[in-house]
Short mmCIF file of C-alpha atoms and ligand atoms in Angstrom, two decimals:
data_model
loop_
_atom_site.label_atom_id
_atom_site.label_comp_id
_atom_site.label_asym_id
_atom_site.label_seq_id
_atom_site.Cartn_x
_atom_site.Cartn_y
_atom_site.Cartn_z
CA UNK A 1 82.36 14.38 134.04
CA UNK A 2 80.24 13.06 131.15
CA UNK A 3 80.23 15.54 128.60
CA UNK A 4 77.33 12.67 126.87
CA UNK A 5 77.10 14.90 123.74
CA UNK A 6 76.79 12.71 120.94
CA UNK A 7 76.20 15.90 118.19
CA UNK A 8 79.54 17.27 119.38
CA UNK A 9 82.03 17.02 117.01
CA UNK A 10 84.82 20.11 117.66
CA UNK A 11 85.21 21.28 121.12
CA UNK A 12 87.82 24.27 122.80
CA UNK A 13 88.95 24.81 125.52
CA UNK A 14 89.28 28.24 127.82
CA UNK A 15 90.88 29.14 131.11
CA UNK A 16 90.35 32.15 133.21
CA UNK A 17 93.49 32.73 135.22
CA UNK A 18 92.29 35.52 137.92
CA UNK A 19 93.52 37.14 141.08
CA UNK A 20 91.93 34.61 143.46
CA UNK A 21 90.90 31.41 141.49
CA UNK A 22 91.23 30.06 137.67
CA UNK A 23 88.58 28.58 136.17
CA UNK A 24 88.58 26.12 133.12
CA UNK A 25 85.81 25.16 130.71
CA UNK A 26 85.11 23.22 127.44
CA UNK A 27 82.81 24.64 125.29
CA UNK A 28 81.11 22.95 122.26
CA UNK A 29 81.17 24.55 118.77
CA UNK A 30 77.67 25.12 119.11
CA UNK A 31 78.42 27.02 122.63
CA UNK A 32 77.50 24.95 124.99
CA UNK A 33 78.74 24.43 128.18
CA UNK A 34 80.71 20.50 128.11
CA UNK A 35 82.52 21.03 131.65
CA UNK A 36 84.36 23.26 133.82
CA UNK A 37 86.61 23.14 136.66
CA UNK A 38 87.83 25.84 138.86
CA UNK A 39 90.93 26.06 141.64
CA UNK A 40 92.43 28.85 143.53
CA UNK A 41 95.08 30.44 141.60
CA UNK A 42 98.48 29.61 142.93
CA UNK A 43 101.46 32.16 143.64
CA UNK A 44 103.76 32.25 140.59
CA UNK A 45 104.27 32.11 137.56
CA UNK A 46 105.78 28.32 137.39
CA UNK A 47 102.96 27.09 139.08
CA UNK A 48 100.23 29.14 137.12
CA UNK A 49 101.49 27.42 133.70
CA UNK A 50 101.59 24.02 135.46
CA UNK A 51 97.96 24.69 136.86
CA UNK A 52 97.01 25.70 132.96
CA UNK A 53 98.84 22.58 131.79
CA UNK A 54 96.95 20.25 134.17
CA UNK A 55 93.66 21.70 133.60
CA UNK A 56 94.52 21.59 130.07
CA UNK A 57 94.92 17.68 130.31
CA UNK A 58 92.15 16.76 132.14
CA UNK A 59 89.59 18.30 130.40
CA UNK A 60 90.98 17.35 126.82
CA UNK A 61 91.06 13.53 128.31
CA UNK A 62 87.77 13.49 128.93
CA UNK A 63 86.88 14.29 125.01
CA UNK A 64 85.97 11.20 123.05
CA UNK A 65 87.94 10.30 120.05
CA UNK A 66 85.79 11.41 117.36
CA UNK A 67 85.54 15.31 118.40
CA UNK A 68 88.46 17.40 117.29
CA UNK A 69 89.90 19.91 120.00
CA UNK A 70 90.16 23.12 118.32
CA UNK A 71 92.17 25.29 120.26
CA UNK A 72 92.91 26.74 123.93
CA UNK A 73 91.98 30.36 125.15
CA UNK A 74 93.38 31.41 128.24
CA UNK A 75 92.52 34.88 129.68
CA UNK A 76 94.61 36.21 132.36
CA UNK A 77 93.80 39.17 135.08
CA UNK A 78 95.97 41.48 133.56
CA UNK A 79 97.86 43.71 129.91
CA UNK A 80 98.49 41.28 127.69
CA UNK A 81 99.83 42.19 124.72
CA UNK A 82 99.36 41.21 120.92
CA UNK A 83 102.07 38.15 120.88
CA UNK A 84 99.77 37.29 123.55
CA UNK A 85 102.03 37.84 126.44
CA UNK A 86 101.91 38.74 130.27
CA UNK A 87 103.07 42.33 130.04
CA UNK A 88 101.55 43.30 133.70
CA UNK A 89 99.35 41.73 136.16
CA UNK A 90 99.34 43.57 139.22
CA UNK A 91 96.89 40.96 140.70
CA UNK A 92 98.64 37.77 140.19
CA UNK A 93 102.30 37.31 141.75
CA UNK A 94 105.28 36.82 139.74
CA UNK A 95 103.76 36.52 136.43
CA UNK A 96 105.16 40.36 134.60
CA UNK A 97 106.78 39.51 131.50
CA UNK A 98 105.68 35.67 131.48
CA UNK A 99 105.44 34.61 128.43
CA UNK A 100 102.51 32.43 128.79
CA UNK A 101 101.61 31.77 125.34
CA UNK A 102 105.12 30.22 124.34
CA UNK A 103 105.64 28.66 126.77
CA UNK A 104 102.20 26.78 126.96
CA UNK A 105 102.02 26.54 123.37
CA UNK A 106 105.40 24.31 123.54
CA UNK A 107 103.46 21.71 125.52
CA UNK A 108 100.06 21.09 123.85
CA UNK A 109 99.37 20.07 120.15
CA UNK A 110 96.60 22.50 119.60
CA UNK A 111 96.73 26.19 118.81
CA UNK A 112 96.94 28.48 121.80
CA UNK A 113 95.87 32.27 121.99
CA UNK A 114 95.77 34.75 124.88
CA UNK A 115 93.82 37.87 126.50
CA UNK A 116 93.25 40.01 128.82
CA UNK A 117 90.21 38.77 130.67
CA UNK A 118 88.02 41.36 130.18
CA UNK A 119 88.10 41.43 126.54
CA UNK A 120 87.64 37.50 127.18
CA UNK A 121 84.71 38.27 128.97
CA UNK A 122 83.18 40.66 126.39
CA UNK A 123 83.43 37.65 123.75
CA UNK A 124 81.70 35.83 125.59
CA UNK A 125 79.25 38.46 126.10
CA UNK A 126 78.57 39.51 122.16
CA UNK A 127 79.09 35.96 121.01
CA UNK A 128 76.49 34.25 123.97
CA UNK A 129 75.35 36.46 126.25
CA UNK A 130 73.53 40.36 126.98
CA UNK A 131 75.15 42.00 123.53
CA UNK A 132 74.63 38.77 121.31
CA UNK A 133 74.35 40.15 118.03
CA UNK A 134 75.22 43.79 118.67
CA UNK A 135 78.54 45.53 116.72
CA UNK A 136 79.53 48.24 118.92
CA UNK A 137 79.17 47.70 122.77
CA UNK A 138 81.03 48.75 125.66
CA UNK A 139 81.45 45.94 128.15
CA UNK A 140 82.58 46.93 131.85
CA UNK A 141 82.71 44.88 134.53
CA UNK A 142 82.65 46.27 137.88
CA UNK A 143 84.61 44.19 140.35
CA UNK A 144 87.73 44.50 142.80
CA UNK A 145 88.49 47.15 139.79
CA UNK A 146 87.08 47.87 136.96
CA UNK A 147 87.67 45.86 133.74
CA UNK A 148 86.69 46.76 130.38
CA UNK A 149 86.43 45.77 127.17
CA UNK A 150 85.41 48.16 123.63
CA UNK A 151 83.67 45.87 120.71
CA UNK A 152 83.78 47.49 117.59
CA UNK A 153 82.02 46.02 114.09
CA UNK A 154 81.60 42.72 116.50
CA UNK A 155 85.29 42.39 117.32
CA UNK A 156 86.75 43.11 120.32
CA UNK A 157 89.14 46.34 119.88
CA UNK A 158 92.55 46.23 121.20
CA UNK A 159 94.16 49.32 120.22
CA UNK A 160 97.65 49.85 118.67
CA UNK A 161 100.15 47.69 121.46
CA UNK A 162 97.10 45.22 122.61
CA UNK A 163 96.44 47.03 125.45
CA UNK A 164 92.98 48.88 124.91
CA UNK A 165 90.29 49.30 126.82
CA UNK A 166 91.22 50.06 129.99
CA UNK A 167 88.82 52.59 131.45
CA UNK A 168 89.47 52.36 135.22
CA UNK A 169 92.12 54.53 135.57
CA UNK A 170 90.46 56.94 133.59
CA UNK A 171 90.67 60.35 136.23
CA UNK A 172 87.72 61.69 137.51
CA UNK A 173 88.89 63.54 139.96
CA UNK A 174 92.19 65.01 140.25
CA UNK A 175 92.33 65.13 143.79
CA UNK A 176 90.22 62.07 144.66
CA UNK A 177 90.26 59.32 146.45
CA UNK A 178 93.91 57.46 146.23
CA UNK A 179 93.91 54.33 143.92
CA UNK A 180 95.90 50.82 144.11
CA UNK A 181 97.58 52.10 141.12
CA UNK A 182 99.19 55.39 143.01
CA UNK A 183 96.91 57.73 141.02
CA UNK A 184 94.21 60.01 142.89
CA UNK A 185 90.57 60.07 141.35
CA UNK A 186 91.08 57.35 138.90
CA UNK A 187 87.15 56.05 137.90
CA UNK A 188 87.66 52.93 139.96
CA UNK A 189 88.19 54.29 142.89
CA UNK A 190 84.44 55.41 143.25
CA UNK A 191 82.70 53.12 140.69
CA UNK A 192 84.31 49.64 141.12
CA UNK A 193 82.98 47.16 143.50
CA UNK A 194 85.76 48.42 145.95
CA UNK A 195 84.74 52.02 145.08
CA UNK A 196 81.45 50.86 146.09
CA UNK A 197 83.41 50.82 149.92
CA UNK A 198 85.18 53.97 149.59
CA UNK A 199 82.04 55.74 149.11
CA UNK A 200 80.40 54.02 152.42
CA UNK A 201 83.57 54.61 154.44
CA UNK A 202 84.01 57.82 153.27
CA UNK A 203 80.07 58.69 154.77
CA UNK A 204 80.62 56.58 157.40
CA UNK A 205 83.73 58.86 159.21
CA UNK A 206 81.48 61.35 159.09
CA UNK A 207 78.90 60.19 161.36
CA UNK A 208 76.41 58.92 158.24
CA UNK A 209 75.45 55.17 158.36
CA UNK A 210 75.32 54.69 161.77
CA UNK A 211 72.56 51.31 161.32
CA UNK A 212 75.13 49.50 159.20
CA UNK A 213 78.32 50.36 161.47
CA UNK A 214 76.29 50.07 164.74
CA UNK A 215 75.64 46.21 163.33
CA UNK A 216 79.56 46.01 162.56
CA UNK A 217 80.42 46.39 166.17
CA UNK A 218 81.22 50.61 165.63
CA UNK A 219 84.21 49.65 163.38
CA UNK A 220 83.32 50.86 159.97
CA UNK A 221 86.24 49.03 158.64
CA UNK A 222 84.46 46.65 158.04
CA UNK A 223 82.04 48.10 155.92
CA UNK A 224 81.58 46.24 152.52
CA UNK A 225 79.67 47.09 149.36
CA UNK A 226 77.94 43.62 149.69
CA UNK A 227 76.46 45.20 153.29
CA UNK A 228 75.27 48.64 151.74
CA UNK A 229 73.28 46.72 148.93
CA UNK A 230 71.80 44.56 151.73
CA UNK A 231 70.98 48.01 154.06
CA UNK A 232 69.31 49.59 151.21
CA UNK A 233 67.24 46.61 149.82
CA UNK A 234 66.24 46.92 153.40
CA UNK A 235 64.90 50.42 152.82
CA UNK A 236 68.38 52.28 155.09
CA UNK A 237 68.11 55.74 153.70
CA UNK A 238 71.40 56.17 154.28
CA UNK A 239 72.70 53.29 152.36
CA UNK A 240 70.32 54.40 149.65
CA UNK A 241 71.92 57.81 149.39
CA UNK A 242 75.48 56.16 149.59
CA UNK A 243 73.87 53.80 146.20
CA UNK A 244 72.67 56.58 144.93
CA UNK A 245 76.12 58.75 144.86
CA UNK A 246 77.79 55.22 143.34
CA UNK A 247 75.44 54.99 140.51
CA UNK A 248 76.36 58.85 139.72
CA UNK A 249 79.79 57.85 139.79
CA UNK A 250 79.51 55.11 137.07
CA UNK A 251 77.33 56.61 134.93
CA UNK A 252 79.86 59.48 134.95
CA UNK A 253 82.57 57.17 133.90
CA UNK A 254 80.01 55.43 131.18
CA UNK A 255 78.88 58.31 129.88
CA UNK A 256 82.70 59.39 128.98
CA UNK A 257 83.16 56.15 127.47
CA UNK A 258 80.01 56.60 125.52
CA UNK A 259 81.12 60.53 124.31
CA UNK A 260 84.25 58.75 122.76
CA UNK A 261 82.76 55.19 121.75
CA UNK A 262 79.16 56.16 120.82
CA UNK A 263 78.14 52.09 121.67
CA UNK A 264 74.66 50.92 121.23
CA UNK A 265 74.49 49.04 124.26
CA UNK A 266 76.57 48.83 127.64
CA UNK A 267 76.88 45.46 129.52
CA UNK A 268 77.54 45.91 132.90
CA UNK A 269 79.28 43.10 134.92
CA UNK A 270 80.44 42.13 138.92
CA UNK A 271 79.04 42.11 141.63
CA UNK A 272 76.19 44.73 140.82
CA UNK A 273 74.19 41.87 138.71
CA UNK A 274 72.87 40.19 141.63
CA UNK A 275 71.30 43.24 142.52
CA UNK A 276 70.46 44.86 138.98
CA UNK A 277 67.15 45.82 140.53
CA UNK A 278 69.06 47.88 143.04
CA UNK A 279 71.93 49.53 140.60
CA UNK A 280 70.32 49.38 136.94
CA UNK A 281 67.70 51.95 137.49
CA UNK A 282 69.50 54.32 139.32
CA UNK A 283 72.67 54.29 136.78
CA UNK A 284 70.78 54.11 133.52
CA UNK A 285 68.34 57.12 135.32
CA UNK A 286 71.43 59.59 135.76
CA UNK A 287 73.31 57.90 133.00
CA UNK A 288 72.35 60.58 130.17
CA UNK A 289 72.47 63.85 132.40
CA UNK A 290 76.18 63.12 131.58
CA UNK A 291 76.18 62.45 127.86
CA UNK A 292 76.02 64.98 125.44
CA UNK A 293 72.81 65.43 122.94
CA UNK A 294 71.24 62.41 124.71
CA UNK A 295 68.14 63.99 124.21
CA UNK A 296 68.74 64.01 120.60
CA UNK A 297 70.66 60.70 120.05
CA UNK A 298 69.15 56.67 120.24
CA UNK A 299 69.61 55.94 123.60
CA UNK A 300 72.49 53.47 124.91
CA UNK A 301 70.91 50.32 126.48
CA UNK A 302 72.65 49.37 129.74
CA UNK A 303 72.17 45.95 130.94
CA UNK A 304 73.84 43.55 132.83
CA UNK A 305 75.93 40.87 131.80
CA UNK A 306 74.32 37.20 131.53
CA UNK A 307 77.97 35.25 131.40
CA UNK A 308 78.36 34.93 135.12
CA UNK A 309 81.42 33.86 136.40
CA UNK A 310 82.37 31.53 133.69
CA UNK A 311 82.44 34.58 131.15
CA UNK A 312 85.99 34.82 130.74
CA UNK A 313 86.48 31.09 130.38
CA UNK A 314 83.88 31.21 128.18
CA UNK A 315 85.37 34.00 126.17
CA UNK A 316 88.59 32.42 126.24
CA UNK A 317 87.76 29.23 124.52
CA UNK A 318 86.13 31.30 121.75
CA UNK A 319 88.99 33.52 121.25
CA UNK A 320 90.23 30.96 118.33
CA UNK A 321 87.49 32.02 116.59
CA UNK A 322 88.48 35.65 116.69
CA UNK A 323 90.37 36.84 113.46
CA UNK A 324 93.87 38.61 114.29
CA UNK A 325 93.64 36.60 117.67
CA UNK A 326 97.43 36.84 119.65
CA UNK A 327 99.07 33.26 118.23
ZN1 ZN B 1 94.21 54.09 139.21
#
């Protein structure tokens, strides 16, 4: 790595632990990208603050002498609250209750803060990316679940324990599809990136989709919601329909968000960005049949997020910047 920067002069540094890999970045003060690394996220919590440690170390070794480290951000797939502690993180093993920030904090000279990644993510977002500039957004990112973040006056909002922000597991239908959390009908069930599957599957035992199972062998099992974007780019009107019903479902979840939130613009993140041309119209066409006086009120932009995958690394090495910051 050779960061070759000569303006630098303060750097930080953020890492995004997730469910599958963690991802570390330096960022200049001026936001630029310096380097980044990325490994799979191991199982435990041990191991995940020796990973953090070791990531931490490398990429502070590589900063010359003259540029001051400012801080580390680290953003973890899960509630953290406002010490800036684990409280639960259903998708990494072992790590309830770790108390991350202490115990990092004890073995690095520079200040250390941590958040939930999707408020990371949404920093990184207002700060550099799709709602630069803009003091009330909604950022939602639409992946294995659904994460979500609520900027308010330009600062991400996290609610009376830390914990805000949350709009998965908002219901949407009582007696709906069965979550990973237990619940029935919670939003993420039909409007994540997994919900995108539940919908297809849900057609599929029915007899609909019979292109895109006939090419899976006749086991829709294996249906994804990477194959239904591919089958209706490809024109299958089936797929289509099953797109269609998905982009009802999240602009039904948006649109509550927006009744309580009123945000001038929604960022949408995950997997659906790769194929905005696909999703965007169709959400942001149904989008205000579901939110009241739309006809009457400025209309909520909905785009998609610019970050990419670094976005809650990103967001995590800014989050020293934030004021009231978990420290
Ligand atoms: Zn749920």
């Amino acid at each position: 790595m050779d960061i070759g920067k000569a303006h630098v002069k303060a750097a930080s540094i953020g890492i995004d632990i997730g469910g599958t890999k963690t991802l570390g970045v330096m960022l200049s003060e001026q936001g630029n990208l310096l380097a980044q690394l990325r490994f799979p996220t191991p199982p435990g919590s041990v191991e995940i603050v020796e990973l953090v440690l070791s990531i931490y170390s490398e990429l502070s070794g590589e900063i010359d002498n003259d540029v001051q480290l400012s801080c580390l951000g680290i953003g973890v797939a899960g509630l953290v609250d406002k010490t800036g502690e684990i409280y639960h993180a259903p998708n990494l093993v072992n790590a309830d209750g770790l108390r991350i920030r202490e115990l990092i904090a004890s073995k690095v000279d520079v200040p250390v803060h941590v958040d939930n990644d999707a408020n990371c993510a949404a920093l990184a977002e207002i700060r550099l990316g799709a709602a630069k500039d803009i003091g009330n957004a909604l950022v939602v990112t639409l992946g294995t679940g659904i994460g979500g973040a609520v900027v308010v006056n330009g600062t991400v909002f996290r609610g009376g324990f830390g914990l805000a922000g949350e709009p998965g597991h908002m219901l949407v239908d009582p007696n709906g599809i069965r979550c990973a959390c237990g619940a029935n009908g919670c939003w993420e069930s039909y409007a994540s990136g997994t919900g995108l599957r539940n919908l297809a599957v849900r057609r599929a035992e029915v007899g609909e989709l019979q292109d895109v199972v006939k090419g899976l062998g006749g086991r829709h099992e294996g249906i994804t919601g990477e194959l239904i974007s591919q089958a209706a780019s490809g024109g299958d009107k089936e797929a289509i329909a099953v797109v269609d019903e998905y982009a009802k479902w999240v602009a039904i979840g948006l649109a509550n968000c927006a009744a309580l939130l009123d945000p001038e613009m929604i960022v949408l993140g995950g997997g659906i960005v790769g194929s905005w041309g696909l999703f965007g119209p169709r959400i942001c066409g149904v989008f205000d049949g579901f939110l009241i006086g739309s006809e009457q009120r400025s209309s909520v932009l909905i785009k998609p997020a610019k970050m990419g995958e670094a976005a809650g690394a990103v967001g995590a090495s800014l989050l020293g910047t934030v004021r009231g910051a978990a420290q």
